[in-house]
Short mmCIF file of C-alpha atoms in Angstrom, two decimals:
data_model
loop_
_atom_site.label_atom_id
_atom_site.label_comp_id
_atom_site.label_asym_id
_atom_site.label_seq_id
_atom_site.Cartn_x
_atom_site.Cartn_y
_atom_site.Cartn_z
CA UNK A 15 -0.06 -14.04 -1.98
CA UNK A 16 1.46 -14.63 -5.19
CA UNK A 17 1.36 -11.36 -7.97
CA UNK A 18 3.27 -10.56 -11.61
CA UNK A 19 3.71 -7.52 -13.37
CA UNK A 20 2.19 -7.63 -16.75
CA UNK A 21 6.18 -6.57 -18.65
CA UNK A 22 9.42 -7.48 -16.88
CA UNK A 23 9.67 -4.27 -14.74
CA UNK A 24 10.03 -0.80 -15.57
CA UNK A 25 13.39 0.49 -16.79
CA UNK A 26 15.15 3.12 -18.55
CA UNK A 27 17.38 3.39 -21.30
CA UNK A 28 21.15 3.20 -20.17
CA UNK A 29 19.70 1.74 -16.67
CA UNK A 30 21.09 -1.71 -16.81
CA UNK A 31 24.14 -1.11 -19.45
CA UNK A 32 27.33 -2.15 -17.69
CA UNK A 33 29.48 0.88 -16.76
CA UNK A 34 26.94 3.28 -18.08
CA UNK A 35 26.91 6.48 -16.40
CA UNK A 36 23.78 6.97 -15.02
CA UNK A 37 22.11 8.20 -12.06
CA UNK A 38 19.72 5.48 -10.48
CA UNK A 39 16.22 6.69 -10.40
CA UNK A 40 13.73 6.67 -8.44
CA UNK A 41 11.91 3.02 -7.88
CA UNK A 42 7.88 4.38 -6.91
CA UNK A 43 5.02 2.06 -6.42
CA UNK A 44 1.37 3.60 -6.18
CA UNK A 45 -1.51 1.89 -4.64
CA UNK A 46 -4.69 3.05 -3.93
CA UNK A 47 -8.30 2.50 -2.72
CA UNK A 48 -7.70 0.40 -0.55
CA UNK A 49 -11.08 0.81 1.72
CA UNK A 50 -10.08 -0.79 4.92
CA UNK A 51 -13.40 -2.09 6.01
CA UNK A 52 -14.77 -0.24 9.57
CA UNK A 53 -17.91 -1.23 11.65
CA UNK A 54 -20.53 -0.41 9.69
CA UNK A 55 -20.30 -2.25 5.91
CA UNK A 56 -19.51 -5.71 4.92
CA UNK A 57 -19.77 -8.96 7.32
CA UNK A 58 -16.45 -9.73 9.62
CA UNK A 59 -15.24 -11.95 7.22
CA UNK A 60 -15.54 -10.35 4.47
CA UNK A 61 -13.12 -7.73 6.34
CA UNK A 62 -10.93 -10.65 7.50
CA UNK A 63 -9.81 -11.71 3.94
CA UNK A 64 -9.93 -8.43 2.10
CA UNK A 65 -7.58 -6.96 4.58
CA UNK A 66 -5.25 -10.52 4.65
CA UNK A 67 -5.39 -10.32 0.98
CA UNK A 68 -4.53 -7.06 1.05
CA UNK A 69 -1.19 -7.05 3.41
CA UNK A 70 0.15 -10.27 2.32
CA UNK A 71 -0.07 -8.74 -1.32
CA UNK A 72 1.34 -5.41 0.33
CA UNK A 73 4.28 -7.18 1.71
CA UNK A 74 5.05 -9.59 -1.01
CA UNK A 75 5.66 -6.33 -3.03
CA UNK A 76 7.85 -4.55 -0.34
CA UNK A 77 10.16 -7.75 -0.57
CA UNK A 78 10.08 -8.40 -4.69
CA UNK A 79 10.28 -5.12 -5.75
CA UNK A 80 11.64 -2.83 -2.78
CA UNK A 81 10.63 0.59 -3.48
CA UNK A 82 12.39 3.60 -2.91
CA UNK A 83 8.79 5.18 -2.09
CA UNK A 84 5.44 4.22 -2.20
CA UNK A 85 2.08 6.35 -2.67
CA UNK A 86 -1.20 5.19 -1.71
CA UNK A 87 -3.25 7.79 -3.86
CA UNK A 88 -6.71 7.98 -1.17
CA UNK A 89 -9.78 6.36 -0.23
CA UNK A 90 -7.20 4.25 2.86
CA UNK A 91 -10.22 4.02 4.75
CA UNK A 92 -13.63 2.74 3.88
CA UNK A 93 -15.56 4.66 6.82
CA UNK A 94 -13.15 7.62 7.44
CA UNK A 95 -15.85 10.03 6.73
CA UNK A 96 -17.98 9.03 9.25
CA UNK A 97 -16.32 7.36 12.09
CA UNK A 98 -15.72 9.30 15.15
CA UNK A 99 -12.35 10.08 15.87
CA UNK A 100 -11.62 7.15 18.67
CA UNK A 101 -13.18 4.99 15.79
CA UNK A 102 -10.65 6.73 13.72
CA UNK A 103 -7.62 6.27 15.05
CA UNK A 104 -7.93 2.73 15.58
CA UNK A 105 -8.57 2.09 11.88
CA UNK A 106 -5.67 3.66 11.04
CA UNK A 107 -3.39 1.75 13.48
CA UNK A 108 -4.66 -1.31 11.86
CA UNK A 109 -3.91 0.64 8.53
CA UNK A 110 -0.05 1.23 9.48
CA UNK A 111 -0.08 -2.40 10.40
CA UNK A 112 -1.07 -3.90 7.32
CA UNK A 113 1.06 -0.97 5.09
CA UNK A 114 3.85 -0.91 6.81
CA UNK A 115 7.06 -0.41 4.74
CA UNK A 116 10.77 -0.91 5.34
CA UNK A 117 13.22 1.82 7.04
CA UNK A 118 14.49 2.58 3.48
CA UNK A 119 11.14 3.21 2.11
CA UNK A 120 9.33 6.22 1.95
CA UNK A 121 5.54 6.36 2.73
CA UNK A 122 3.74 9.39 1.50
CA UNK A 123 -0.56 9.84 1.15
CA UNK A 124 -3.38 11.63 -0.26
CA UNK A 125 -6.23 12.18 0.85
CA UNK A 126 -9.71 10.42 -0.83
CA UNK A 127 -13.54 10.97 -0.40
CA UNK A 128 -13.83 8.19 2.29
CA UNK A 129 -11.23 9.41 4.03
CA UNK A 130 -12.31 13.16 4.87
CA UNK A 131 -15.25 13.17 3.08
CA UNK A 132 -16.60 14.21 -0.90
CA UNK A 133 -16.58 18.52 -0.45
CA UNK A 134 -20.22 18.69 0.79
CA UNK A 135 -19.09 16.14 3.52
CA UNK A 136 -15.49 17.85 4.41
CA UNK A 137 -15.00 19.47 7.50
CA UNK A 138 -12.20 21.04 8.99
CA UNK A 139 -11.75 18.83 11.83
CA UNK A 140 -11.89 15.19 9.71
CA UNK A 141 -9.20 16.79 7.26
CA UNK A 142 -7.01 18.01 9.72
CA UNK A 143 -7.32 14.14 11.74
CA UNK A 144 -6.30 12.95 8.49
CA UNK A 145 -3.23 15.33 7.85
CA UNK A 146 -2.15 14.70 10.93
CA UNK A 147 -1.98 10.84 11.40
CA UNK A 148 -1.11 10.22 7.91
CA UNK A 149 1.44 13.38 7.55
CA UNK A 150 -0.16 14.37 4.67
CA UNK A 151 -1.17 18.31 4.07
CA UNK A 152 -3.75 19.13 1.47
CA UNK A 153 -1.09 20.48 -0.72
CA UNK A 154 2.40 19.53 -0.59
CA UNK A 155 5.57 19.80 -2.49
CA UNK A 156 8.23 16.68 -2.01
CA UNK A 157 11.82 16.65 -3.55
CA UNK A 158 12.72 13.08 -3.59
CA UNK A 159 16.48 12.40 -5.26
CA UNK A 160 15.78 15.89 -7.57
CA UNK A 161 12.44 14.55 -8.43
CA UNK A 162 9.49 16.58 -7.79
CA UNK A 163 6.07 15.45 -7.18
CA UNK A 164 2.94 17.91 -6.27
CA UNK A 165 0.26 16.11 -4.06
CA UNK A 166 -2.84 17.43 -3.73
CA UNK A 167 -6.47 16.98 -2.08
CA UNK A 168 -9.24 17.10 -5.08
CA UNK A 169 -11.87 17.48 -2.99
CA UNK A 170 -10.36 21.04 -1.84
CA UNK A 171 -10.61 21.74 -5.60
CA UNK A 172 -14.14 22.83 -5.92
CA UNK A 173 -14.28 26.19 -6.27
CA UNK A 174 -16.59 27.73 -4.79
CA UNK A 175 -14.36 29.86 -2.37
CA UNK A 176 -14.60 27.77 0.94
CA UNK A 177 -12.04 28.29 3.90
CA UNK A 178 -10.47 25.07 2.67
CA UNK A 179 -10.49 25.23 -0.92
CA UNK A 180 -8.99 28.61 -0.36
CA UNK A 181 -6.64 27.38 1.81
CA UNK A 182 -5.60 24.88 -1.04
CA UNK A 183 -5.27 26.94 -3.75
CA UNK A 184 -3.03 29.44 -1.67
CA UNK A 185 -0.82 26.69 -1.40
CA UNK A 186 -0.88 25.67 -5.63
CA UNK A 187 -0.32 29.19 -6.36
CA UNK A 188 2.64 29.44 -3.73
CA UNK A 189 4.06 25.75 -5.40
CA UNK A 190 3.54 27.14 -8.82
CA UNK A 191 5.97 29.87 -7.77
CA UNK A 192 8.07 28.41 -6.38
CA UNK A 193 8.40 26.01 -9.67
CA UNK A 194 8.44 29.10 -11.65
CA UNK A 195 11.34 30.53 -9.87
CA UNK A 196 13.65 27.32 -9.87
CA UNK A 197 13.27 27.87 -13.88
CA UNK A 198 14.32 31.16 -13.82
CA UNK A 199 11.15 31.95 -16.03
CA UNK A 200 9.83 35.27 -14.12
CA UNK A 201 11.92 37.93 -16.14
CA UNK A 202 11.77 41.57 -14.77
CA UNK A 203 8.21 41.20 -13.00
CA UNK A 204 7.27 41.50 -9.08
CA UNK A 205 7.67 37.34 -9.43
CA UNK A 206 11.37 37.98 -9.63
CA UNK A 207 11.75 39.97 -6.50
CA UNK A 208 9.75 37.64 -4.72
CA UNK A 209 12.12 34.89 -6.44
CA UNK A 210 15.09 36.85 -5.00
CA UNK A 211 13.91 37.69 -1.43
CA UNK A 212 13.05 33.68 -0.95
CA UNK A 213 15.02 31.63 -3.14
CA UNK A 214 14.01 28.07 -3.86
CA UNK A 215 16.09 25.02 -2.49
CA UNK A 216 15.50 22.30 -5.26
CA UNK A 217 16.61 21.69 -8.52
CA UNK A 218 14.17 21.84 -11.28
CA UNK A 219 12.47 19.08 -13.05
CA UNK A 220 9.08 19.21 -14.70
CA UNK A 221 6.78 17.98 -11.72
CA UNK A 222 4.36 14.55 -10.90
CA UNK A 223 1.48 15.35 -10.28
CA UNK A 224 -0.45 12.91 -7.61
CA UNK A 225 -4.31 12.88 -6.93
CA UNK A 226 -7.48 11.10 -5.87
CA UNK A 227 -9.84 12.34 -8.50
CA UNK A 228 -8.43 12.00 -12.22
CA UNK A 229 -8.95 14.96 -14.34
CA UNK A 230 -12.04 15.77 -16.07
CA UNK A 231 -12.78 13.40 -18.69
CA UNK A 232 -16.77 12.45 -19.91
CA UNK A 233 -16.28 8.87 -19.07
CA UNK A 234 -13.91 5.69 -19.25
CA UNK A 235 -14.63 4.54 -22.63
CA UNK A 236 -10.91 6.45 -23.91
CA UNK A 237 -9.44 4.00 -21.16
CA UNK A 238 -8.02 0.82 -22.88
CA UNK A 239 -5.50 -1.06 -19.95
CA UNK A 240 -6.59 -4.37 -19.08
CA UNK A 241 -7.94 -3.19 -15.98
CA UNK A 242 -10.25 -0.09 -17.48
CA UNK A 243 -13.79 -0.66 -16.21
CA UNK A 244 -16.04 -3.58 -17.60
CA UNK A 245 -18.00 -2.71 -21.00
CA UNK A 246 -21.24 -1.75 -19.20
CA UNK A 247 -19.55 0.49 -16.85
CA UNK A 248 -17.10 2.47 -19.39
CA UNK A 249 -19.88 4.79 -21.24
CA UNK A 250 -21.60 6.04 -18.26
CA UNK A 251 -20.76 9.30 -17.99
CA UNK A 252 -18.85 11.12 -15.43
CA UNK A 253 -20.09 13.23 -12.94
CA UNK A 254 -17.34 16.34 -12.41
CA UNK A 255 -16.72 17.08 -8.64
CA UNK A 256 -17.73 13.23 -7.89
CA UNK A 257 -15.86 11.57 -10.72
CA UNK A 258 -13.63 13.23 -11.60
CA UNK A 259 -12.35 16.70 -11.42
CA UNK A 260 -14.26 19.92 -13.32
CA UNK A 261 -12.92 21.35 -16.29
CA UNK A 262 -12.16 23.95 -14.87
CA UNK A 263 -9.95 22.50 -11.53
CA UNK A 264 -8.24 20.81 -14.28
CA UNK A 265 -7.18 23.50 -16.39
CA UNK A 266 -6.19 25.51 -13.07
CA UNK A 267 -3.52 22.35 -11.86
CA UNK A 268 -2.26 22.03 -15.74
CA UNK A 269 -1.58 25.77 -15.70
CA UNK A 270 -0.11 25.71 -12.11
CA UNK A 271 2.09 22.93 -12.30
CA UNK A 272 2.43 21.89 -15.38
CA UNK A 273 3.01 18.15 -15.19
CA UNK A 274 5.03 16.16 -17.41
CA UNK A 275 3.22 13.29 -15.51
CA UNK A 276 -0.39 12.87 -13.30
CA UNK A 277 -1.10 9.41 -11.59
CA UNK A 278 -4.86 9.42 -9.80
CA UNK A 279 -7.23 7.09 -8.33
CA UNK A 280 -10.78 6.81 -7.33
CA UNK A 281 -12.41 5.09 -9.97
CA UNK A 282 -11.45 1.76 -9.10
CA UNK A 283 -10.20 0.46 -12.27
CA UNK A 284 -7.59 1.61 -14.27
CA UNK A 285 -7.20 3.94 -17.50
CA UNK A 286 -4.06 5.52 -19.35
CA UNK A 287 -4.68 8.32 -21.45
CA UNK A 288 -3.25 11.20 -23.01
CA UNK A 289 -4.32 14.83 -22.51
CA UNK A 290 -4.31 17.37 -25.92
CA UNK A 291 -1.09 19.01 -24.70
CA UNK A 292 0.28 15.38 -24.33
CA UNK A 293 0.46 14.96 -20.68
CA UNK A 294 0.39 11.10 -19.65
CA UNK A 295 -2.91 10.59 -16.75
CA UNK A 296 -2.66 7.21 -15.16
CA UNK A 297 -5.61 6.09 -13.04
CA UNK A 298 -4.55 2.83 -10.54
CA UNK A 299 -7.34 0.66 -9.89
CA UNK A 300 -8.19 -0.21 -6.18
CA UNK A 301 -6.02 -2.60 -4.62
CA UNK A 302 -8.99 -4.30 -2.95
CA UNK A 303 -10.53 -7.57 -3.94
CA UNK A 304 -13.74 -5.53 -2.39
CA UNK A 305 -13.74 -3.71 -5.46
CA UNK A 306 -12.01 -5.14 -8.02
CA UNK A 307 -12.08 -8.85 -9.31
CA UNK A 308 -8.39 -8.55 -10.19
CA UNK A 309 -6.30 -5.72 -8.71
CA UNK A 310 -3.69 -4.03 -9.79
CA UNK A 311 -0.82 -1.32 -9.11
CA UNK A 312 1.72 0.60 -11.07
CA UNK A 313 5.88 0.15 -10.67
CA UNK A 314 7.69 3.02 -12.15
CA UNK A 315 11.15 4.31 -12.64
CA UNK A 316 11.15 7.98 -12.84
CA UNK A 317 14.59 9.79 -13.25
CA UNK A 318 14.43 13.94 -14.11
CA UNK A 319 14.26 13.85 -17.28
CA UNK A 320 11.81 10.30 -18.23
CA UNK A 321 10.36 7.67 -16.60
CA UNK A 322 8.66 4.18 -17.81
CA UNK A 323 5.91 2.59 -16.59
CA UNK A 324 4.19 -0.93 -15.45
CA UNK A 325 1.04 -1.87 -14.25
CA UNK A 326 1.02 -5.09 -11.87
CA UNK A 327 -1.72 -7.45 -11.60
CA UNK A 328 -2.27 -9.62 -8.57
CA UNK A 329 -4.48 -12.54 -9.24
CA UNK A 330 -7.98 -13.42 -9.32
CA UNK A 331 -9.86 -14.19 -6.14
CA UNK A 332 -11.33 -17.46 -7.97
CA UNK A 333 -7.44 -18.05 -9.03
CA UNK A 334 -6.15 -18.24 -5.30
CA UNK A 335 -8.97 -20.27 -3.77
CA UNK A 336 -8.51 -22.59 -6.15
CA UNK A 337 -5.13 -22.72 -5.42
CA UNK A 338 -5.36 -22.93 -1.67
CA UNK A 339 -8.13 -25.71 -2.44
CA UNK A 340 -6.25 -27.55 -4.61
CA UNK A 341 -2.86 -27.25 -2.12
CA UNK A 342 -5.60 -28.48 0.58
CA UNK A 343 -6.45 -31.67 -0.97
CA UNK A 344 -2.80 -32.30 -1.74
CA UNK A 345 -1.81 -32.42 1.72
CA UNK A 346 -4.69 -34.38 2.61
CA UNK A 347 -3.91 -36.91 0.15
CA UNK A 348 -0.76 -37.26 0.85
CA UNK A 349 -1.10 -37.54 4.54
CA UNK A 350 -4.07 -40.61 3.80
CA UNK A 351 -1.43 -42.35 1.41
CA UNK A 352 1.55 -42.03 3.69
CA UNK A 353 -0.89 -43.26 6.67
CA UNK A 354 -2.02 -46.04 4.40
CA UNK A 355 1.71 -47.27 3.77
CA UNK A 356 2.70 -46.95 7.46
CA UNK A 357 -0.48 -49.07 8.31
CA UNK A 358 0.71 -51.52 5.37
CA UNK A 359 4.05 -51.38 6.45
CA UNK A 360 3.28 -52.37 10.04
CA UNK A 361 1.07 -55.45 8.93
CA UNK A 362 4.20 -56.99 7.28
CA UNK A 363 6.22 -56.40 10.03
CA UNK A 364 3.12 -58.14 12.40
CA UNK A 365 3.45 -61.72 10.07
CA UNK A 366 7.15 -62.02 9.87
CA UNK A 367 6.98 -62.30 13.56
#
């Protein structure tokens, strides 16, 4: 499964000067929505091709571009939030099969709707399956090479004071302490004491902030990539808490963890935008043929102080069959001249005798 990236590759100033002294940074692909089909939707081979399309693509990337880390930003599972958990746990062995990565490559999640369930659907038992086989807590804070990233469950973001969304923003406010304390910004409050009695263990560096949900925005008609939605989809309008996050969820995670960077999902096709205090948002598209006629995912290079930025496109399902199509009839043309040369071949032989 063949695939470009729309520029060259990400990079960042100084990276490839000769002798430059520079730290390498971090090499991050994100992926998302990838749906793994279950028992219920789509016919058998529908499932059989999405899912080959989907790990030959997979794997093609691992060996191009080789990752330091990869993030597959929800919605892994098509069925997760109704399957049983025998059901469960056999779609994601098939999952770790297709997405497997090398040694060397970190392999970190977050949680989607189809995976646990929108909030309405969310139980305590499917999100703690999840956490567990995937390794991946509602709320988590990863240090990766002095890089910081902030992952975090949007459908625990509603609210409205349940056991879980408590439980998640516990675990913000804790984070947002924690980053508050690694900038020495708490002065002579009771933050300071608590900074003193538990001292961080990471260097500082404006987080990246990873999601399902984007934040709140009335629609997809700012969105302008290649891959934003189709012109009848863009100016429907958003519903908060099922297409994005509320207004106010939003303005809680910009005030807790102030992002110089947030990279979310769930909408299936992709949008860049810029938030009024100048924050970057970029939303991958699915990864699925299922959902999208021409997928895509982002490379990035993100060092502590910058980062750049490339979306990849793999190609169009009409694109490959013609291909494989087209590579068909080669072979069988070749094969009916190269039988039609032995056959004349062997005739000549037959009258010289």
């Amino acid at each position: 499964m063949l695939f470009y990236c729309f520029v060259r590759g990400p990079t960042l100033p100084g990276e490839l000067e000769p002798g430059a002294d520079f730290n390498r940074p971090l090499k991050v692909m994100f992926i998302a929505d990838t749906h793994i089909l279950g028992w219920r939707e789509g016919h058998w081979f529908d499932k059989l091709r999405r899912e080959w399309q989907m790990r030959r693509s997979f794997q093609t990337s691992m060996t191009i571009h080789h990752p330091d880390v990869v993030f597959i930003l929800g919605d892994l599972l098509d069925e997760g939030k109704w399957c049983p958990d025998e059901e469960f746990n056999y779609h994601v062995t098939r999952f770790k099969k297709m997405f497997a990565t090398p040694p060397d490559t970190e392999l970190y999640f977050v949680s989607g709707n189809h995976d646990v369930g929108f909030h309405y659907r969310m139980t305590e038992p499917k999100l703690r399956r999840f956490e567990k086989a995937f390794s991946a807590p509602s709320v988590q804070l990863l240090t990766i090479r002095d890089n910081l990233f902030v992952l975090v469950n949007s459908m625990a973001l509603e609210g409205d004071g349940c056991l879980l969304c408590q439980e998640a923003e516990q675990m913000l406010k804790k984070i947002s302490q924690q980053l508050r304390c690694a900038q020495g910004k708490t002065g002579k409050t009771k933050d300071s004491k608590k900074c003193s009695s538990h001292p961080v263990k990471f260097k500082y560096s404006k987080p990246i902030l990873l999601q399902h949900f984007p934040m709140y925005r009335p629609s997809d008609a700012m969105c302008k990539t290649l891959d934003s939605a189709p012109p009848a989809e863009k100016y429907i309008p958003f519903k908060p808490r099922w297409d994005s996050l509320s207004e106010e969820a939003s303005k809680q995670l910009f005030d807790w963890i102030n992002p110089r960077l947030i990279v979310s999902a769930h909408t299936h096709h992709g949008c860049h935008r810029i938030h009024d205090d100048g924050t970057p948002e970029w939303t991958v598209a699915s990864f699925s043929w299922r959902n999208k006629r021409e997928p895509t995912f982002l490379l990035t290079v993100i060092s502590n102080t910058d980062y750049a930025v490339s979306q990849c496109f793999l190609p169009s399902e009409r694109t490959v069959i013609t291909l494989y199509i087209s590579g068909g009839l080669i072979c069988l043309l070749s094969l009916f001249f190269k039988n039609k040369s032995l056959v004349r071949y062997n005739g000549s032989l037959g009258k010289a005798h």
